[in-house]
């Protein structure tokens, strides 16, 4: 089921959200939004029926106490600080893969910044044909349609934009240990917090669209992952020791993403590369790399101006454009 936001309720909610812990009078809401007092009351009740807890106190007004743990437009729209990203939001309770939906939308002309988001995926996909598992209602699972003005050979740069944004959002959510494994896995203490699946379509010499699929383990508990993932996956909540409000995190992630996409568009790849290096967990480590049908070992020395990983091996410096990296030991 796909849901879109009814405008009036969203406006009332945005007004209450902006007031934070303060009460706002029914009169102030009706003056500001141009609804009758009866209509304000009706919208407040409609929001309550959807799981919002809204206090009503005579002579003081309304106060938003709790929002439901859901990632629909009603929850996200009041929190969005972005210009383009997430304002057109396609929310699903359950979907096969948000990337597959976003790719279909992109082919049908979706605009830059449209977001597909869900509570649960039945066929989530990871990099290199792997399965991506999402316990229902626990994580942030979304795909963003982008229309960058880029030649195809620079598309890999965007993947690093995504990992920088993810890592900064995770750190802002209280996970100081979040760091990036080349090219774009997010780890904390060696366990996987989040991943990015980037897909794109090319038309002559330009990128037609890019879809970023972002899967972040936000509140999932170890026992909710399949047994084979329990030892290798973690979540923001597990790392920080308390639950993370998913809508707040999703809004912060989209804001970081837009900020770094803008920076990349205005200043090119270099500031992204510098940020990536600072947030990297890979550089300076001994690594094993699987690339094509080759396996090599060496010291992860740097990323170059194309985002390729430079690995110092006994045979010389190797330049890795795509592959899987395993961290072998501490620096
Ligand atoms: C990886 O680390 O292998 C990448 C995982 C990417 C998972 C996300 S979840 C949202 C989007 N939809 C998918 O089917 N995959 C990506």
mmCIF file of C-alpha atoms and ligand atoms in Angstrom:
data_model
loop_
_atom_site.group_PDB
_atom_site.id
_atom_site.type_symbol
_atom_site.label_atom_id
_atom_site.label_comp_id
_atom_site.label_asym_id
_atom_site.label_seq_id
_atom_site.Cartn_x
_atom_site.Cartn_y
_atom_site.Cartn_z
ATOM 1 C CA UNK A 1 0.000 0.000 0.000
ATOM 2 C CA UNK A 2 1.344 3.404 -0.929
ATOM 3 C CA UNK A 3 0.286 6.424 1.113
ATOM 4 C CA UNK A 4 0.522 10.145 0.539
ATOM 5 C CA UNK A 5 -0.114 12.903 3.094
ATOM 6 C CA UNK A 6 -3.428 14.705 3.366
ATOM 7 C CA UNK A 7 -2.484 18.406 3.263
ATOM 8 C CA UNK A 8 -4.473 19.886 6.158
ATOM 9 C CA UNK A 9 -3.485 17.349 8.813
ATOM 10 C CA UNK A 10 0.109 17.702 7.735
ATOM 11 C CA UNK A 11 -0.086 21.469 8.226
ATOM 12 C CA UNK A 12 -1.554 21.138 11.723
ATOM 13 C CA UNK A 13 1.106 18.581 12.598
ATOM 14 C CA UNK A 14 3.895 20.791 11.251
ATOM 15 C CA UNK A 15 2.592 23.669 13.368
ATOM 16 C CA UNK A 16 2.536 21.532 16.511
ATOM 17 C CA UNK A 17 5.956 20.028 15.745
ATOM 18 C CA UNK A 18 7.468 23.478 15.308
ATOM 19 C CA UNK A 19 6.184 24.498 18.749
ATOM 20 C CA UNK A 20 8.171 21.647 20.319
ATOM 21 C CA UNK A 21 7.257 21.313 24.033
ATOM 22 C CA UNK A 22 5.114 24.465 24.007
ATOM 23 C CA UNK A 23 1.317 24.486 23.925
ATOM 24 C CA UNK A 24 -0.269 26.297 20.974
ATOM 25 C CA UNK A 25 -3.819 27.588 21.159
ATOM 26 C CA UNK A 26 -6.521 26.399 18.758
ATOM 27 C CA UNK A 27 -6.999 30.066 17.905
ATOM 28 C CA UNK A 28 -3.341 30.506 16.896
ATOM 29 C CA UNK A 29 -3.553 27.427 14.675
ATOM 30 C CA UNK A 30 -6.786 28.494 13.041
ATOM 31 C CA UNK A 31 -5.514 32.075 12.499
ATOM 32 C CA UNK A 32 -2.253 30.889 11.015
ATOM 33 C CA UNK A 33 -3.647 28.120 8.803
ATOM 34 C CA UNK A 34 -7.010 29.661 7.972
ATOM 35 C CA UNK A 35 -9.064 26.722 9.331
ATOM 36 C CA UNK A 36 -12.072 27.055 11.628
ATOM 37 C CA UNK A 37 -11.551 26.009 15.281
ATOM 38 C CA UNK A 38 -13.823 23.031 14.586
ATOM 39 C CA UNK A 39 -11.636 21.989 11.654
ATOM 40 C CA UNK A 40 -8.505 22.211 13.841
ATOM 41 C CA UNK A 41 -10.203 19.937 16.401
ATOM 42 C CA UNK A 42 -11.173 17.500 13.629
ATOM 43 C CA UNK A 43 -7.578 17.365 12.288
ATOM 44 C CA UNK A 44 -6.160 16.880 15.796
ATOM 45 C CA UNK A 45 -8.500 13.931 16.282
ATOM 46 C CA UNK A 46 -7.595 12.490 12.888
ATOM 47 C CA UNK A 47 -3.914 12.678 13.897
ATOM 48 C CA UNK A 48 -4.669 10.993 17.234
ATOM 49 C CA UNK A 49 -6.416 8.189 15.364
ATOM 50 C CA UNK A 50 -3.160 7.645 13.460
ATOM 51 C CA UNK A 51 -1.131 7.235 16.630
ATOM 52 C CA UNK A 52 -0.038 10.790 17.420
ATOM 53 C CA UNK A 53 -0.334 11.693 21.098
ATOM 54 C CA UNK A 54 -1.565 15.271 21.337
ATOM 55 C CA UNK A 55 -2.408 16.845 24.689
ATOM 56 C CA UNK A 56 -5.316 19.297 24.780
ATOM 57 C CA UNK A 57 -5.554 21.599 27.827
ATOM 58 C CA UNK A 58 -8.315 24.207 28.199
ATOM 59 C CA UNK A 59 -7.008 27.801 27.920
ATOM 60 C CA UNK A 60 -3.559 26.581 26.803
ATOM 61 C CA UNK A 61 -4.245 24.631 23.636
ATOM 62 C CA UNK A 62 -2.538 21.640 22.027
ATOM 63 C CA UNK A 63 0.866 20.051 22.490
ATOM 64 C CA UNK A 64 2.470 17.265 20.459
ATOM 65 C CA UNK A 65 3.677 14.651 22.932
ATOM 66 C CA UNK A 66 4.614 11.648 20.819
ATOM 67 C CA UNK A 67 4.736 10.742 17.150
ATOM 68 C CA UNK A 68 4.143 7.189 15.914
ATOM 69 C CA UNK A 69 7.227 5.240 14.974
ATOM 70 C CA UNK A 70 6.495 5.279 11.246
ATOM 71 C CA UNK A 71 8.232 6.883 8.264
ATOM 72 C CA UNK A 72 5.286 8.243 6.247
ATOM 73 C CA UNK A 73 4.966 11.785 4.944
ATOM 74 C CA UNK A 74 3.012 12.851 8.027
ATOM 75 C CA UNK A 75 5.935 11.935 10.261
ATOM 76 C CA UNK A 76 8.755 13.036 7.981
ATOM 77 C CA UNK A 77 7.470 16.193 6.293
ATOM 78 C CA UNK A 78 7.534 18.402 9.424
ATOM 79 C CA UNK A 79 11.118 17.311 10.108
ATOM 80 C CA UNK A 80 12.573 17.800 6.630
ATOM 81 C CA UNK A 81 15.166 20.545 6.327
ATOM 82 C CA UNK A 82 15.926 19.797 2.681
ATOM 83 C CA UNK A 83 15.215 21.759 -0.482
ATOM 84 C CA UNK A 84 14.600 18.818 -2.863
ATOM 85 C CA UNK A 85 15.092 15.509 -1.092
ATOM 86 C CA UNK A 86 12.103 13.719 0.388
ATOM 87 C CA UNK A 87 9.329 16.227 -0.315
ATOM 88 C CA UNK A 88 7.838 13.788 -2.826
ATOM 89 C CA UNK A 89 7.682 10.712 -0.605
ATOM 90 C CA UNK A 90 6.389 7.262 -1.590
ATOM 91 C CA UNK A 91 5.799 5.324 1.624
ATOM 92 C CA UNK A 92 5.093 1.580 1.746
ATOM 93 C CA UNK A 93 4.261 -0.604 4.710
ATOM 94 C CA UNK A 94 5.825 -3.469 2.740
ATOM 95 C CA UNK A 95 7.515 -3.549 -0.645
ATOM 96 C CA UNK A 96 9.806 -5.871 -2.579
ATOM 97 C CA UNK A 97 12.755 -3.474 -2.813
ATOM 98 C CA UNK A 98 12.681 0.319 -2.546
ATOM 99 C CA UNK A 99 15.417 0.425 -5.196
ATOM 100 C CA UNK A 100 13.219 -1.470 -7.654
ATOM 101 C CA UNK A 101 10.308 0.927 -7.055
ATOM 102 C CA UNK A 102 12.600 3.975 -7.331
ATOM 103 C CA UNK A 103 14.096 2.692 -10.589
ATOM 104 C CA UNK A 104 10.615 2.238 -12.072
ATOM 105 C CA UNK A 105 9.656 5.749 -10.936
ATOM 106 C CA UNK A 106 12.886 7.176 -12.381
ATOM 107 C CA UNK A 107 12.206 5.492 -15.731
ATOM 108 C CA UNK A 108 8.712 7.012 -15.645
ATOM 109 C CA UNK A 109 10.112 10.526 -15.113
ATOM 110 C CA UNK A 110 10.330 10.929 -11.307
ATOM 111 C CA UNK A 111 11.927 14.217 -10.271
ATOM 112 C CA UNK A 112 15.291 14.729 -8.567
ATOM 113 C CA UNK A 113 14.851 14.091 -4.842
ATOM 114 C CA UNK A 114 11.825 11.753 -4.890
ATOM 115 C CA UNK A 115 12.176 9.207 -2.097
ATOM 116 C CA UNK A 116 10.784 5.694 -1.750
ATOM 117 C CA UNK A 117 10.717 4.561 1.869
ATOM 118 C CA UNK A 118 9.272 1.525 3.612
ATOM 119 C CA UNK A 119 8.787 -0.228 6.918
ATOM 120 C CA UNK A 120 9.643 -3.639 5.498
ATOM 121 C CA UNK A 121 11.225 -5.133 2.351
ATOM 122 C CA UNK A 122 10.503 -8.641 1.068
ATOM 123 C CA UNK A 123 13.324 -8.722 -1.510
ATOM 124 C CA UNK A 124 15.893 -6.182 -0.299
ATOM 125 C CA UNK A 125 19.073 -6.264 -2.354
ATOM 126 C CA UNK A 126 22.644 -5.561 -1.286
ATOM 127 C CA UNK A 127 25.810 -5.025 -3.313
ATOM 128 C CA UNK A 128 27.214 -7.839 -5.431
ATOM 129 C CA UNK A 129 23.927 -9.762 -5.561
ATOM 130 C CA UNK A 130 23.620 -10.187 -1.799
ATOM 131 C CA UNK A 131 20.349 -10.172 0.145
ATOM 132 C CA UNK A 132 19.616 -7.201 2.437
ATOM 133 C CA UNK A 133 17.574 -8.113 5.479
ATOM 134 C CA UNK A 134 15.291 -5.557 7.176
ATOM 135 C CA UNK A 135 13.322 -6.490 10.315
ATOM 136 C CA UNK A 136 9.913 -4.737 9.894
ATOM 137 C CA UNK A 137 9.445 -1.309 11.481
ATOM 138 C CA UNK A 138 12.926 -1.107 12.952
ATOM 139 C CA UNK A 139 15.243 0.452 10.422
ATOM 140 C CA UNK A 140 15.515 3.206 7.859
ATOM 141 C CA UNK A 141 15.184 1.690 4.415
ATOM 142 C CA UNK A 142 14.929 4.147 1.555
ATOM 143 C CA UNK A 143 15.904 4.942 -2.011
ATOM 144 C CA UNK A 144 16.439 8.394 -3.476
ATOM 145 C CA UNK A 145 16.057 9.289 -7.164
ATOM 146 C CA UNK A 146 18.737 11.739 -8.321
ATOM 147 C CA UNK A 147 19.235 13.501 -11.614
ATOM 148 C CA UNK A 148 22.838 14.693 -11.405
ATOM 149 C CA UNK A 149 24.490 16.581 -14.226
ATOM 150 C CA UNK A 150 27.431 14.183 -14.511
ATOM 151 C CA UNK A 151 29.213 12.127 -17.156
ATOM 152 C CA UNK A 152 28.926 8.381 -16.425
ATOM 153 C CA UNK A 153 32.632 7.925 -15.624
ATOM 154 C CA UNK A 154 32.171 10.197 -12.560
ATOM 155 C CA UNK A 155 29.166 8.314 -11.129
ATOM 156 C CA UNK A 156 31.341 6.381 -8.633
ATOM 157 C CA UNK A 157 32.038 9.689 -6.899
ATOM 158 C CA UNK A 158 28.376 9.842 -5.870
ATOM 159 C CA UNK A 159 28.618 6.562 -4.031
ATOM 160 C CA UNK A 160 31.242 8.177 -1.813
ATOM 161 C CA UNK A 161 28.966 11.192 -1.324
ATOM 162 C CA UNK A 162 26.375 8.738 0.022
ATOM 163 C CA UNK A 163 28.766 7.079 2.454
ATOM 164 C CA UNK A 164 30.029 10.423 3.783
ATOM 165 C CA UNK A 165 26.417 11.544 4.374
ATOM 166 C CA UNK A 166 25.543 8.236 6.067
ATOM 167 C CA UNK A 167 28.544 8.337 8.340
ATOM 168 C CA UNK A 168 27.999 11.946 9.379
ATOM 169 C CA UNK A 169 24.305 11.246 10.089
ATOM 170 C CA UNK A 170 25.222 8.187 12.206
ATOM 171 C CA UNK A 171 27.769 10.208 14.198
ATOM 172 C CA UNK A 172 25.228 12.979 14.724
ATOM 173 C CA UNK A 173 22.819 10.316 16.010
ATOM 174 C CA UNK A 174 25.332 9.540 18.750
ATOM 175 C CA UNK A 175 27.413 6.761 17.204
ATOM 176 C CA UNK A 176 30.908 8.236 17.379
ATOM 177 C CA UNK A 177 32.459 4.934 16.274
ATOM 178 C CA UNK A 178 30.706 4.990 12.874
ATOM 179 C CA UNK A 179 33.267 4.810 10.077
ATOM 180 C CA UNK A 180 33.381 3.846 6.397
ATOM 181 C CA UNK A 181 34.745 0.642 4.887
ATOM 182 C CA UNK A 182 35.680 1.177 1.252
ATOM 183 C CA UNK A 183 33.768 1.962 -0.819
ATOM 184 C CA UNK A 184 30.588 2.640 1.137
ATOM 185 C CA UNK A 185 29.835 0.254 3.988
ATOM 186 C CA UNK A 186 29.192 1.856 7.331
ATOM 187 C CA UNK A 187 30.702 0.004 10.279
ATOM 188 C CA UNK A 188 30.917 0.446 14.027
ATOM 189 C CA UNK A 189 33.504 -1.617 15.895
ATOM 190 C CA UNK A 190 33.882 -3.784 12.792
ATOM 191 C CA UNK A 191 30.148 -4.612 12.508
ATOM 192 C CA UNK A 192 27.842 -3.430 9.752
ATOM 193 C CA UNK A 193 25.581 -0.478 10.513
ATOM 194 C CA UNK A 194 24.480 0.495 7.010
ATOM 195 C CA UNK A 195 25.045 -0.039 3.311
ATOM 196 C CA UNK A 196 24.482 1.737 0.026
ATOM 197 C CA UNK A 197 23.333 0.201 -3.250
ATOM 198 C CA UNK A 198 23.839 2.645 -6.127
ATOM 199 C CA UNK A 199 22.159 1.961 -9.473
ATOM 200 C CA UNK A 200 22.028 4.210 -12.519
ATOM 201 C CA UNK A 201 20.880 4.636 -16.106
ATOM 202 C CA UNK A 202 23.020 6.251 -18.746
ATOM 203 C CA UNK A 203 21.866 8.018 -21.890
ATOM 204 C CA UNK A 204 24.532 8.781 -24.523
ATOM 205 C CA UNK A 205 27.280 10.525 -22.502
ATOM 206 C CA UNK A 206 25.218 11.668 -19.461
ATOM 207 C CA UNK A 207 23.800 10.015 -16.381
ATOM 208 C CA UNK A 208 20.020 9.881 -16.842
ATOM 209 C CA UNK A 209 19.242 8.983 -13.245
ATOM 210 C CA UNK A 210 20.919 7.581 -10.163
ATOM 211 C CA UNK A 211 19.119 5.667 -7.416
ATOM 212 C CA UNK A 212 20.790 5.562 -4.020
ATOM 213 C CA UNK A 213 19.439 2.715 -1.901
ATOM 214 C CA UNK A 214 20.273 3.294 1.748
ATOM 215 C CA UNK A 215 19.738 0.622 4.355
ATOM 216 C CA UNK A 216 20.493 1.666 7.938
ATOM 217 C CA UNK A 217 20.160 -0.617 10.934
ATOM 218 C CA UNK A 218 18.567 1.843 13.318
ATOM 219 C CA UNK A 219 16.681 0.042 16.110
ATOM 220 C CA UNK A 220 16.987 -3.597 15.033
ATOM 221 C CA UNK A 221 18.053 -5.933 17.843
ATOM 222 C CA UNK A 222 20.610 -8.691 17.265
ATOM 223 C CA UNK A 223 17.978 -11.444 17.629
ATOM 224 C CA UNK A 224 15.875 -9.855 14.860
ATOM 225 C CA UNK A 225 18.568 -10.482 12.247
ATOM 226 C CA UNK A 226 18.934 -13.903 10.583
ATOM 227 C CA UNK A 227 21.373 -16.097 12.602
ATOM 228 C CA UNK A 228 24.205 -15.710 10.070
ATOM 229 C CA UNK A 229 24.135 -11.896 10.478
ATOM 230 C CA UNK A 230 23.931 -11.676 14.273
ATOM 231 C CA UNK A 231 27.680 -11.580 14.795
ATOM 232 C CA UNK A 232 28.436 -9.215 11.920
ATOM 233 C CA UNK A 233 25.606 -6.645 12.086
ATOM 234 C CA UNK A 234 24.913 -3.904 14.591
ATOM 235 C CA UNK A 235 22.540 -0.934 14.833
ATOM 236 C CA UNK A 236 22.596 2.707 15.852
ATOM 237 C CA UNK A 237 20.532 1.823 18.953
ATOM 238 C CA UNK A 238 22.825 -1.049 19.953
ATOM 239 C CA UNK A 239 25.879 1.183 19.625
ATOM 240 C CA UNK A 240 24.413 4.165 21.401
ATOM 241 C CA UNK A 241 22.600 2.194 24.091
ATOM 242 C CA UNK A 242 19.131 3.671 23.515
ATOM 243 C CA UNK A 243 16.539 3.735 20.711
ATOM 244 C CA UNK A 244 16.879 6.279 17.916
ATOM 245 C CA UNK A 245 13.744 8.098 16.636
ATOM 246 C CA UNK A 246 13.634 6.802 13.061
ATOM 247 C CA UNK A 247 11.881 9.793 11.484
ATOM 248 C CA UNK A 248 14.413 12.195 12.994
ATOM 249 C CA UNK A 249 17.261 10.049 11.752
ATOM 250 C CA UNK A 250 15.777 9.738 8.240
ATOM 251 C CA UNK A 251 15.320 13.528 8.038
ATOM 252 C CA UNK A 252 18.896 14.133 9.250
ATOM 253 C CA UNK A 253 20.214 11.616 6.727
ATOM 254 C CA UNK A 254 18.404 13.313 3.833
ATOM 255 C CA UNK A 255 19.712 16.711 4.985
ATOM 256 C CA UNK A 256 23.304 15.418 5.062
ATOM 257 C CA UNK A 257 22.825 13.818 1.673
ATOM 258 C CA UNK A 258 21.543 17.001 0.102
ATOM 259 C CA UNK A 259 24.320 19.072 1.678
ATOM 260 C CA UNK A 260 27.037 16.767 0.283
ATOM 261 C CA UNK A 261 25.376 16.414 -3.124
ATOM 262 C CA UNK A 262 25.281 20.223 -3.345
ATOM 263 C CA UNK A 263 28.898 20.434 -2.302
ATOM 264 C CA UNK A 264 29.882 17.842 -4.898
ATOM 265 C CA UNK A 265 27.944 19.697 -7.609
ATOM 266 C CA UNK A 266 29.524 23.050 -6.685
ATOM 267 C CA UNK A 267 33.094 22.073 -5.772
ATOM 268 C CA UNK A 268 33.684 18.693 -7.387
ATOM 269 C CA UNK A 269 34.965 15.469 -5.821
ATOM 270 C CA UNK A 270 37.934 16.765 -3.800
ATOM 271 C CA UNK A 271 36.035 17.918 -0.656
ATOM 272 C CA UNK A 272 34.098 14.631 -0.718
ATOM 273 C CA UNK A 273 37.352 12.674 -0.986
ATOM 274 C CA UNK A 274 38.826 14.597 1.950
ATOM 275 C CA UNK A 275 35.712 13.977 4.086
ATOM 276 C CA UNK A 276 35.693 10.300 3.082
ATOM 277 C CA UNK A 277 39.354 9.929 4.110
ATOM 278 C CA UNK A 278 38.658 11.493 7.518
ATOM 279 C CA UNK A 279 35.708 9.154 8.108
ATOM 280 C CA UNK A 280 37.434 6.064 6.721
ATOM 281 C CA UNK A 281 37.947 2.887 8.721
ATOM 282 C CA UNK A 282 39.867 1.287 5.844
ATOM 283 C CA UNK A 283 42.839 3.563 5.237
ATOM 284 C CA UNK A 284 45.938 2.490 7.135
ATOM 285 C CA UNK A 285 44.715 -1.079 7.598
ATOM 286 C CA UNK A 286 45.943 -4.379 6.209
ATOM 287 C CA UNK A 287 43.216 -5.533 3.846
ATOM 288 C CA UNK A 288 42.240 -8.476 1.678
ATOM 289 C CA UNK A 289 40.525 -7.389 -1.551
ATOM 290 C CA UNK A 290 38.433 -9.519 -3.888
ATOM 291 C CA UNK A 291 38.256 -7.814 -7.252
ATOM 292 C CA UNK A 292 36.943 -9.665 -10.289
ATOM 293 C CA UNK A 293 38.529 -13.127 -9.958
ATOM 294 C CA UNK A 294 41.655 -11.791 -8.212
ATOM 295 C CA UNK A 295 42.453 -11.693 -4.517
ATOM 296 C CA UNK A 296 45.177 -9.460 -3.161
ATOM 297 C CA UNK A 297 46.489 -8.389 0.227
ATOM 298 C CA UNK A 298 48.244 -5.237 1.261
ATOM 299 C CA UNK A 299 48.044 -1.936 3.070
ATOM 300 C CA UNK A 300 45.100 0.340 2.185
ATOM 301 C CA UNK A 301 47.104 3.493 1.485
ATOM 302 C CA UNK A 302 44.645 6.029 0.062
ATOM 303 C CA UNK A 303 41.760 6.761 -2.301
ATOM 304 C CA UNK A 304 42.641 8.585 -5.494
ATOM 305 C CA UNK A 305 40.939 11.408 -7.403
ATOM 306 C CA UNK A 306 38.461 8.893 -8.922
ATOM 307 C CA UNK A 307 37.605 7.240 -5.598
ATOM 308 C CA UNK A 308 39.674 4.119 -6.423
ATOM 309 C CA UNK A 309 41.316 2.379 -3.454
ATOM 310 C CA UNK A 310 45.121 2.325 -3.580
ATOM 311 C CA UNK A 311 46.579 -0.800 -1.967
ATOM 312 C CA UNK A 312 50.300 -1.217 -1.364
ATOM 313 C CA UNK A 313 51.210 -4.872 -2.022
ATOM 314 C CA UNK A 314 54.608 -6.592 -2.136
ATOM 315 C CA UNK A 315 54.292 -6.366 -5.940
ATOM 316 C CA UNK A 316 53.602 -2.622 -5.981
ATOM 317 C CA UNK A 317 50.676 -0.191 -5.760
ATOM 318 C CA UNK A 318 47.340 -1.651 -6.940
ATOM 319 C CA UNK A 319 44.410 0.563 -7.947
ATOM 320 C CA UNK A 320 41.027 -1.004 -7.090
ATOM 321 C CA UNK A 321 37.972 0.385 -8.853
ATOM 322 C CA UNK A 322 35.458 -2.159 -7.616
ATOM 323 C CA UNK A 323 35.556 -5.056 -5.230
ATOM 324 C CA UNK A 324 35.029 -6.325 -1.723
ATOM 325 C CA UNK A 325 37.378 -5.330 1.073
ATOM 326 C CA UNK A 326 38.010 -7.247 4.268
ATOM 327 C CA UNK A 327 39.839 -5.546 7.129
ATOM 328 C CA UNK A 328 42.495 -7.946 8.384
ATOM 329 C CA UNK A 329 43.779 -6.317 11.550
ATOM 330 C CA UNK A 330 44.076 -3.077 13.419
ATOM 331 C CA UNK A 331 46.380 -0.356 12.205
HETATM 332 C C1 LIG B 1 25.106 -3.364 0.820
HETATM 333 O O1 LIG B 1 25.731 -3.056 1.822
HETATM 334 O O2 LIG B 1 25.312 -4.440 0.230
HETATM 335 C C2 LIG B 1 24.081 -2.401 0.298
HETATM 336 C C3 LIG B 1 22.773 -2.554 0.991
HETATM 337 C C4 LIG B 1 21.721 -1.604 0.467
HETATM 338 C C5 LIG B 1 20.362 -1.913 1.023
HETATM 339 C C6 LIG B 1 19.366 -0.866 0.639
HETATM 340 S S1 LIG B 1 17.901 -0.949 1.621
HETATM 341 C C7 LIG B 1 17.119 0.214 0.578
HETATM 342 C C8 LIG B 1 17.505 -0.176 -0.841
HETATM 343 N N1 LIG B 1 16.614 -1.194 -1.351
HETATM 344 C C9 LIG B 1 17.263 -2.330 -1.615
HETATM 345 O O3 LIG B 1 16.740 -3.367 -2.080
HETATM 346 N N2 LIG B 1 18.554 -2.204 -1.300
HETATM 347 C C10 LIG B 1 18.864 -0.879 -0.797
#
